[in-house]
Amino acid sequence: MQATDQLFYVSFASRVMIYALAATSLNLVLGYGGMVSFGHAAFVGAGAYAASILMAEGVTSAWIAWPAAVAAAALLAWGIGAISLRTRGVYFIMITLAFAQMMFYLVNSMKAYGGDEGLSLPRRAEIGFGLDLGSEVVFYYAVLCILASMVFLLYRLINSRFGRVIVAIRENEARAEAIGLPVFRYQLACFVIAGAAGGLAGALLASHGKYVNPGVLHWAQSGTLMIMVILGGVGRLWGGVIGAAVLLCLEHLIADYPLGWLERLAPNYQQHGNLGVGLVLLAIVLFAPQGIAGLLSRRKAEAKRAPA
Amino acid sequence: MKFRSAVVFAACALAFGADAADKVKVGFISTLSGPSGAIGVDIRDAFVLAVKMNGNQLGGLPAEVLIGDDQFKPDVGRQLADKYIKLDKVNFLTGIVFSNIMLASVPVAFENKVLYVSPNAAPSPLAGKDCNPYLFVASWPNDAYHEAAGQHATNRGFKSTYLIAPNYQAGKDSLAGFKRYYKGTVAAEVYTQLGQLDYSAELAQVRAAKPDALYIFLPGGMGINFIKQFVAAGLSKDVPLIVPGFGDDQDIIRPVGDAMLGLFDSAHWAIDFDNAANRKFVAAFEREYQRLPTVFAAQGYDTALLIDAAVRDSKGKIEDVETVRKAMRAARFESVRGAFKFNRNQMPIQNYYLRVVAKDGQGRLVNKTIGTIFRDHGDAYVQDCKMK
Amino acid sequence: MSWILILEQALNGLQFGLMLFLLAAGLTLVFGIMDMINLAHGSLYMLGAFLASTFVALTGSFTAGVLLALPATAILGMILETTILRTLYERDHLSQVLATFALILILNEAVRLVWGSDAALPMPAALSGPVELLPGLRYPAYRLVIIVVGLAVALLLYFLVAKTRIGMLVRAGASNREMALAMGVNIRWLFTAVFGAGAALCALAGAMLAPLFAVQVGMGENILILAFVVIVIGGIGSIRGALVGALVVGVVDTIGRAFLPILFGHFFQPRVASAAGPAIASVSIYLLMAVVLYFKPKGLFPARG
């Protein structure tokens, strides 16, 4: 493989990790918190746009832009969560979806920042220390560090008191309330943390592609993130990472590496990749709701039980 | 989920990772589906036809055309551009129909020193302050048709005109261009949503405003729906409609039908142009695809010929972008529109004509040329361009 | 601001609202009775439009084509219900969301495989012209037909739900499913029938709107969200709520598109004013939903108590 081919794949790996971060952030609120938020793309988008607008206005330092993205997403999550979490069940789902759509339309109408065309950025953010994020390899390691730290943070969070309370609320909200836990506050905190992490993923996404457009806020993106979470394993530590990796790799393989025998069997199959995704998703929901991580841990548990 | 259709059009053995010097790779991204897909399909069909008529070659080298559908989404277009340039290492990028998708995608080409040859969109920032040596426009500057239409409206003495265009760069360019040459009053300037299909609200406003004329820039599916609804609302009897040439070409004539008769428009090309290249093109297109070509198809064809000329005049040294650029700048090819020359911002300087929709000898609806509006017309932004 | 303009825009809002009602009616019943979130409802709308385009092409008659599409879509809907959706009733909302989202993907691709990305459904020639309602107001005949059909269906549904035995079963199931079961109602059959009826309503909306808009893959997703907003505002499980909600949304949307840009045009540049109008209209619909939920958390006319 030529050098530029390798760079393409390094860039692809970075993209997978960024989506892994976004999916993991959704997993916190969806898998562990049990809150079916259909508007998570709004937070990813808020982070992406916050970072991009700052870049467009001349702020190139990642140390300013990325925390700003996190803050913007957290603020948005706080606002949306405070209103939405007063509802339950389907109303919650609908209202999170509706808020995400509102953000989509608002961003779309911001002609100053590209509107529908999106915003092209001149360069990636700067982190100093003599490191150039413009280099694919450097960017890859930066994203890797961030993803690893976030997964570690998630691990600590889940195993802390906060994590246990959140899961308890998910399991039985009435009982949690009955024993005096401030359900609303815990859920809102969880929602905000997840949103903030999503915002960070958004900032990274904008920097990676040097481009942002309202499509990143569209509810189909929320759907994609949910697919990644359930594919990888709802409520499992590595669920978001596995789901993102599997989905994006499959997508790339199907689109860019035509299989002769499959082409003969089903002409133009590459154009209908979504059919495969839909079928797999349906199968998972119906037959393996614990996702890939769930299957793996079940196998491990069974292997342990098998006689030596 | 972004999946694209890749039809690999290869003439010779496709050695994996082959060097770029012994064949020409073109990345063709266009809107091939959805209500406005007919435009992209026309450009693609004409481009592919030109390459085929050339013996599957461009400039003497075997040609490989990678085709992708941007689905009318800027981010999909950009991802395709990224992939074609970084993974497939194309020598030329082309094909995009809409300005918003183009503005999102061409930065990738410019950054990687890949030439983008536009068969359609040419937004005004790229004509002026953002002009770029890696951009060549084979079609027209965005404003041009609208300037010609504005001149026509002035010539016809319409005192007040109502303006409608979609709310994106090309829409903004269109009404700015119209106003530049229109000397009457603008009754209203309305921007609709890109891709909007229901114009009942806007049509009610038009009826209430009672203008002398209505000028709309609504390409593709938007135009089809607007004109149908315009006729259904009974407004076609009250308000004369003027459109730019791509607002009433075959892709709109086919679904709308006879309601289009008598519609005036401005364009730089028509099916009845009497030069050898055009006669050959129209005949070949009709034979191959059993339909009449639109102005978009004419552009796709010319784009292929332009690339062909550039490669030929580079004598095969296509890895050297500067050589290809100079060759393309000279533009030595037989265009279907007649004479072709570039302005210093690498957009064409050409004539613009008045056309009307009428029936041809075989009773089909076509655009007939009836006069010249501008000669050797450039664009209003070239003075802001720093290129020589 | 002339009366003619206001009247015409009011008719536009009414037309849009009535079509939304057709979609919302089926959705609210499925939701109310089966307590299931069905994201694939918009796909039934799309299927109806594509099927209608084929039947119109086959029979050469617009009316016949549309009428044939209704039972065809209903049957497809019922097949979907008995095979896949039935397994989701007992599952949690997340599973329903994901499974029906998967159905959207599958159905979109299936349609693309069978018909391609688009289809054509031309307006019947007899209805392509205007009708002179008042001196100076010529309104498109086809849109008038849509309004008439929408009102007729609304009346029919009202009659069915309020005055017949089946309607009573539906209302019972919507207001208290367990009790209805306990009283011996054959819930499974009822569910399938309700789903089929909802599918037919979607098909009617899709087929009737097709000549105005484009028949394309993915057309269901955009209108689906609006339908959900409508039933949340109107109250889940209530047909009356669906009608009121749909009309409100239709009017707000039309006002937003028609009058807000004019209002903003006094203060802003045309491009900004034109972008702000639709954006604010969309946002105001969601704001409206939020406000309604704040004061009446179960919607305006909830089916359950």
Short mmCIF file of C-alpha atoms in Angstrom, two decimals, chain A residues 52-303:
data_model
loop_
_atom_site.label_atom_id
_atom_site.label_comp_id
_atom_site.label_asym_id
_atom_site.label_seq_id
_atom_site.Cartn_x
_atom_site.Cartn_y
_atom_site.Cartn_z
CA SER A 52 -16.36 25.36 14.09
CA ILE A 53 -17.78 28.81 14.70
CA LEU A 54 -14.88 29.60 16.99
CA MET A 55 -12.46 28.41 14.31
CA ALA A 56 -14.25 30.48 11.68
CA GLU A 57 -13.92 33.51 13.92
CA GLY A 58 -10.19 32.96 14.31
CA VAL A 59 -9.88 30.94 17.50
CA THR A 60 -7.62 28.09 16.50
CA SER A 61 -6.55 26.69 19.86
CA ALA A 62 -8.07 23.36 20.75
CA TRP A 63 -7.60 24.22 24.42
CA ILE A 64 -10.26 26.89 23.99
CA ALA A 65 -12.43 25.44 21.26
CA TRP A 66 -12.91 21.92 22.58
CA PRO A 67 -13.79 22.82 26.16
CA ALA A 68 -16.10 25.46 24.69
CA ALA A 69 -17.76 22.74 22.64
CA VAL A 70 -18.18 20.61 25.74
CA ALA A 71 -19.62 23.56 27.63
CA ALA A 72 -22.04 24.44 24.81
CA ALA A 73 -23.27 20.86 24.56
CA ALA A 74 -23.58 20.57 28.34
CA LEU A 75 -25.59 23.77 28.50
CA LEU A 76 -27.89 22.60 25.72
CA ALA A 77 -28.28 19.21 27.42
CA TRP A 78 -29.11 20.94 30.67
CA GLY A 79 -31.82 23.01 29.01
CA ILE A 80 -33.31 20.18 26.96
CA GLY A 81 -33.00 17.71 29.83
CA ALA A 82 -34.62 20.00 32.36
CA ILE A 83 -37.74 20.20 30.22
CA SER A 84 -37.80 16.71 28.73
CA LEU A 85 -37.11 14.78 31.90
CA ARG A 86 -40.37 16.02 33.32
CA THR A 87 -42.05 13.67 30.89
CA ARG A 88 -41.92 9.96 30.64
CA GLY A 89 -42.12 7.15 28.14
CA VAL A 90 -43.05 8.05 24.61
CA TYR A 91 -43.43 11.73 25.43
CA PHE A 92 -39.80 11.83 26.48
CA ILE A 93 -38.70 10.21 23.25
CA MET A 94 -40.82 12.59 21.19
CA ILE A 95 -39.72 15.67 23.00
CA THR A 96 -36.02 14.87 22.71
CA LEU A 97 -36.57 14.23 19.02
CA ALA A 98 -38.46 17.47 18.67
CA PHE A 99 -35.74 19.49 20.37
CA ALA A 100 -33.11 17.96 18.13
CA GLN A 101 -35.16 18.91 15.08
CA MET A 102 -35.51 22.44 16.41
CA MET A 103 -31.73 22.70 16.65
CA PHE A 104 -31.45 21.31 13.14
CA TYR A 105 -33.76 23.96 11.69
CA LEU A 106 -32.11 26.74 13.65
CA VAL A 107 -28.64 25.75 12.49
CA ASN A 108 -29.89 25.32 8.94
CA SER A 109 -31.14 28.88 8.92
CA MET A 110 -27.82 30.32 10.09
CA LYS A 111 -26.71 31.56 6.72
CA ALA A 112 -23.75 33.35 8.27
CA TYR A 113 -22.20 30.00 9.09
CA GLY A 114 -22.95 28.24 5.88
CA GLY A 115 -26.50 27.12 6.46
CA ASP A 116 -27.23 24.09 4.38
CA GLU A 117 -23.85 24.22 2.61
CA GLY A 118 -22.05 23.77 5.84
CA LEU A 119 -18.91 25.42 7.05
CA SER A 120 -15.49 24.52 5.70
CA LEU A 121 -12.64 25.09 8.10
CA PRO A 122 -9.17 26.17 7.04
CA ARG A 123 -7.31 23.87 9.41
CA ARG A 124 -7.62 21.56 12.34
CA ALA A 125 -7.43 22.92 15.86
CA GLU A 126 -4.00 23.56 17.39
CA ILE A 127 -2.87 21.87 20.57
CA GLY A 128 0.59 23.31 20.85
CA PHE A 129 3.55 21.33 22.26
CA GLY A 130 4.98 21.31 18.76
CA LEU A 131 2.38 18.76 17.71
CA ASP A 132 0.50 19.32 14.46
CA LEU A 133 -3.00 17.91 14.44
CA GLY A 134 -2.96 18.32 10.69
CA SER A 135 -0.88 15.16 10.57
CA GLU A 136 -3.18 12.16 10.44
CA VAL A 137 -0.97 10.12 12.74
CA VAL A 138 -0.77 12.80 15.42
CA PHE A 139 -4.51 13.37 15.24
CA TYR A 140 -5.09 9.64 15.55
CA TYR A 141 -3.11 9.44 18.76
CA ALA A 142 -4.82 12.51 20.16
CA VAL A 143 -8.25 11.00 19.53
CA LEU A 144 -7.08 7.67 20.92
CA CYS A 145 -5.98 9.32 24.16
CA ILE A 146 -9.26 11.18 24.45
CA LEU A 147 -11.35 8.10 23.75
CA ALA A 148 -9.38 5.97 26.20
CA SER A 149 -9.72 8.56 28.94
CA MET A 150 -13.44 8.92 28.33
CA VAL A 151 -14.04 5.19 28.46
CA PHE A 152 -12.00 5.05 31.64
CA LEU A 153 -14.07 7.89 33.10
CA LEU A 154 -17.22 6.04 32.15
CA TYR A 155 -15.92 2.95 33.87
CA ARG A 156 -15.25 4.88 37.05
CA LEU A 157 -18.59 6.65 36.83
CA ILE A 158 -20.55 3.43 36.41
CA ASN A 159 -18.85 1.81 39.35
CA SER A 160 -19.36 4.79 41.60
CA ARG A 161 -22.36 5.59 43.72
CA PHE A 162 -23.66 7.81 40.95
CA GLY A 163 -23.56 4.93 38.53
CA ARG A 164 -25.35 2.58 40.87
CA VAL A 165 -28.09 5.12 41.51
CA ILE A 166 -28.58 5.71 37.80
CA VAL A 167 -28.92 2.02 37.15
CA ALA A 168 -31.27 1.64 40.10
CA ILE A 169 -33.47 4.38 38.66
CA ARG A 170 -33.44 2.64 35.32
CA GLU A 171 -34.44 -0.66 36.87
CA ASN A 172 -37.32 0.67 38.92
CA GLU A 173 -37.98 4.33 39.09
CA ALA A 174 -40.88 4.15 41.53
CA ARG A 175 -38.82 2.23 44.05
CA ALA A 176 -35.89 4.62 43.69
CA GLU A 177 -38.19 7.51 44.33
CA ALA A 178 -39.77 5.73 47.25
CA ILE A 179 -36.46 5.32 49.02
CA GLY A 180 -35.87 9.01 48.72
CA LEU A 181 -33.46 9.33 45.80
CA PRO A 182 -33.75 12.63 43.92
CA VAL A 183 -34.52 10.92 40.65
CA PHE A 184 -34.85 14.03 38.53
CA ARG A 185 -31.51 15.45 39.61
CA TYR A 186 -29.61 12.25 38.98
CA GLN A 187 -31.19 11.78 35.60
CA LEU A 188 -30.50 15.35 34.59
CA ALA A 189 -26.88 15.05 35.70
CA CYS A 190 -26.52 11.86 33.66
CA PHE A 191 -28.14 13.56 30.67
CA VAL A 192 -25.81 16.53 30.91
CA ILE A 193 -22.66 14.43 31.27
CA ALA A 194 -23.66 12.36 28.27
CA GLY A 195 -24.44 15.48 26.28
CA ALA A 196 -21.12 17.06 27.19
CA ALA A 197 -19.21 13.96 26.06
CA GLY A 198 -21.22 14.01 22.86
CA GLY A 199 -20.21 17.61 22.36
CA LEU A 200 -16.57 16.67 22.63
CA ALA A 201 -17.09 14.03 19.96
CA GLY A 202 -18.70 16.70 17.83
CA ALA A 203 -15.75 19.06 18.20
CA LEU A 204 -13.38 16.25 17.20
CA LEU A 205 -15.57 15.39 14.24
CA ALA A 206 -15.55 18.96 12.99
CA SER A 207 -11.78 19.18 13.36
CA HIS A 208 -11.22 15.82 11.69
CA GLY A 209 -13.17 16.58 8.53
CA LYS A 210 -12.52 20.32 8.66
CA TYR A 211 -16.17 20.63 7.83
CA VAL A 212 -19.51 20.77 9.59
CA ASN A 213 -23.03 20.97 8.24
CA PRO A 214 -26.54 20.74 9.68
CA GLY A 215 -26.73 17.08 8.66
CA VAL A 216 -24.79 16.24 11.80
CA LEU A 217 -27.86 17.29 13.84
CA HIS A 218 -30.42 15.41 11.82
CA TRP A 219 -32.46 12.79 13.61
CA ALA A 220 -31.15 10.14 11.24
CA GLN A 221 -27.78 10.72 12.91
CA SER A 222 -29.36 10.14 16.31
CA GLY A 223 -30.72 6.93 14.85
CA THR A 224 -27.29 5.93 13.61
CA LEU A 225 -25.81 6.45 17.06
CA MET A 226 -28.58 4.36 18.58
CA ILE A 227 -27.88 1.60 16.08
CA MET A 228 -24.24 1.64 17.10
CA VAL A 229 -25.15 1.37 20.76
CA ILE A 230 -27.51 -1.50 20.36
CA LEU A 231 -25.19 -3.25 17.95
CA GLY A 232 -22.33 -3.05 20.37
CA GLY A 233 -24.30 -3.67 23.51
CA VAL A 234 -26.70 -1.44 25.40
CA GLY A 235 -25.49 -0.71 28.91
CA ARG A 236 -22.13 -2.33 28.39
CA LEU A 237 -18.86 -0.48 28.80
CA TRP A 238 -17.49 -1.20 25.34
CA GLY A 239 -20.86 -1.18 23.62
CA GLY A 240 -20.42 2.18 21.95
CA VAL A 241 -16.90 1.44 20.79
CA ILE A 242 -17.72 -1.98 19.37
CA GLY A 243 -20.88 -0.75 17.72
CA ALA A 244 -19.19 2.19 16.03
CA ALA A 245 -16.28 0.08 14.83
CA VAL A 246 -18.46 -2.69 13.44
CA LEU A 247 -20.95 -0.40 11.73
CA LEU A 248 -18.44 1.94 10.12
CA CYS A 249 -16.12 -0.84 9.00
CA LEU A 250 -18.99 -2.77 7.47
CA GLU A 251 -20.20 0.36 5.73
CA HIS A 252 -16.78 1.02 4.25
CA LEU A 253 -16.24 -2.61 3.22
CA ILE A 254 -19.56 -2.86 1.46
CA ALA A 255 -19.19 0.44 -0.32
CA ASP A 256 -15.60 0.22 -1.43
CA TYR A 257 -14.74 -3.43 -1.90
CA PRO A 258 -17.14 -4.98 -4.36
CA LEU A 259 -17.45 -8.74 -4.03
CA GLY A 260 -17.76 -10.35 -7.42
CA TRP A 261 -19.84 -13.29 -6.33
CA LEU A 262 -22.24 -11.14 -4.36
CA GLU A 263 -22.54 -8.78 -7.29
CA ARG A 264 -23.64 -11.66 -9.50
CA LEU A 265 -26.13 -12.82 -6.91
CA ALA A 266 -27.56 -9.40 -6.16
CA PRO A 267 -26.64 -6.81 -8.80
CA ASN A 268 -25.95 -3.33 -7.47
CA TYR A 269 -25.99 -4.63 -3.92
CA GLN A 270 -23.64 -1.83 -2.89
CA GLN A 271 -26.36 0.71 -3.43
CA HIS A 272 -28.67 -1.09 -1.08
CA GLY A 273 -26.38 -1.48 1.91
CA ASN A 274 -29.00 0.01 4.17
CA LEU A 275 -31.12 -3.06 3.61
CA GLY A 276 -28.44 -5.15 5.27
CA VAL A 277 -28.12 -2.69 8.12
CA GLY A 278 -31.87 -2.71 8.66
CA LEU A 279 -32.08 -6.47 8.64
CA VAL A 280 -29.17 -6.86 11.04
CA LEU A 281 -30.63 -4.24 13.36
CA LEU A 282 -34.03 -5.90 13.32
CA ALA A 283 -32.45 -9.27 14.01
CA ILE A 284 -30.53 -7.86 16.93
CA VAL A 285 -33.57 -6.23 18.46
CA LEU A 286 -35.64 -9.35 18.07
CA PHE A 287 -33.08 -12.01 18.91
CA ALA A 288 -30.00 -10.55 20.54
CA PRO A 289 -30.98 -7.39 22.37
CA GLN A 290 -27.75 -7.41 24.32
CA GLY A 291 -25.75 -6.70 21.22
CA ILE A 292 -22.31 -7.98 20.34
CA ALA A 293 -20.85 -7.26 23.76
CA GLY A 294 -23.70 -9.20 25.27
CA LEU A 295 -23.05 -12.17 23.02
CA LEU A 296 -19.37 -12.09 23.87
CA SER A 297 -19.89 -11.97 27.60
CA ARG A 298 -22.47 -14.72 27.40
CA ARG A 299 -19.95 -16.92 25.57
CA LYS A 300 -17.32 -16.11 28.16
CA ALA A 301 -19.71 -16.99 30.98
CA GLU A 302 -20.66 -20.24 29.28
CA ALA A 303 -17.02 -21.10 28.67
#
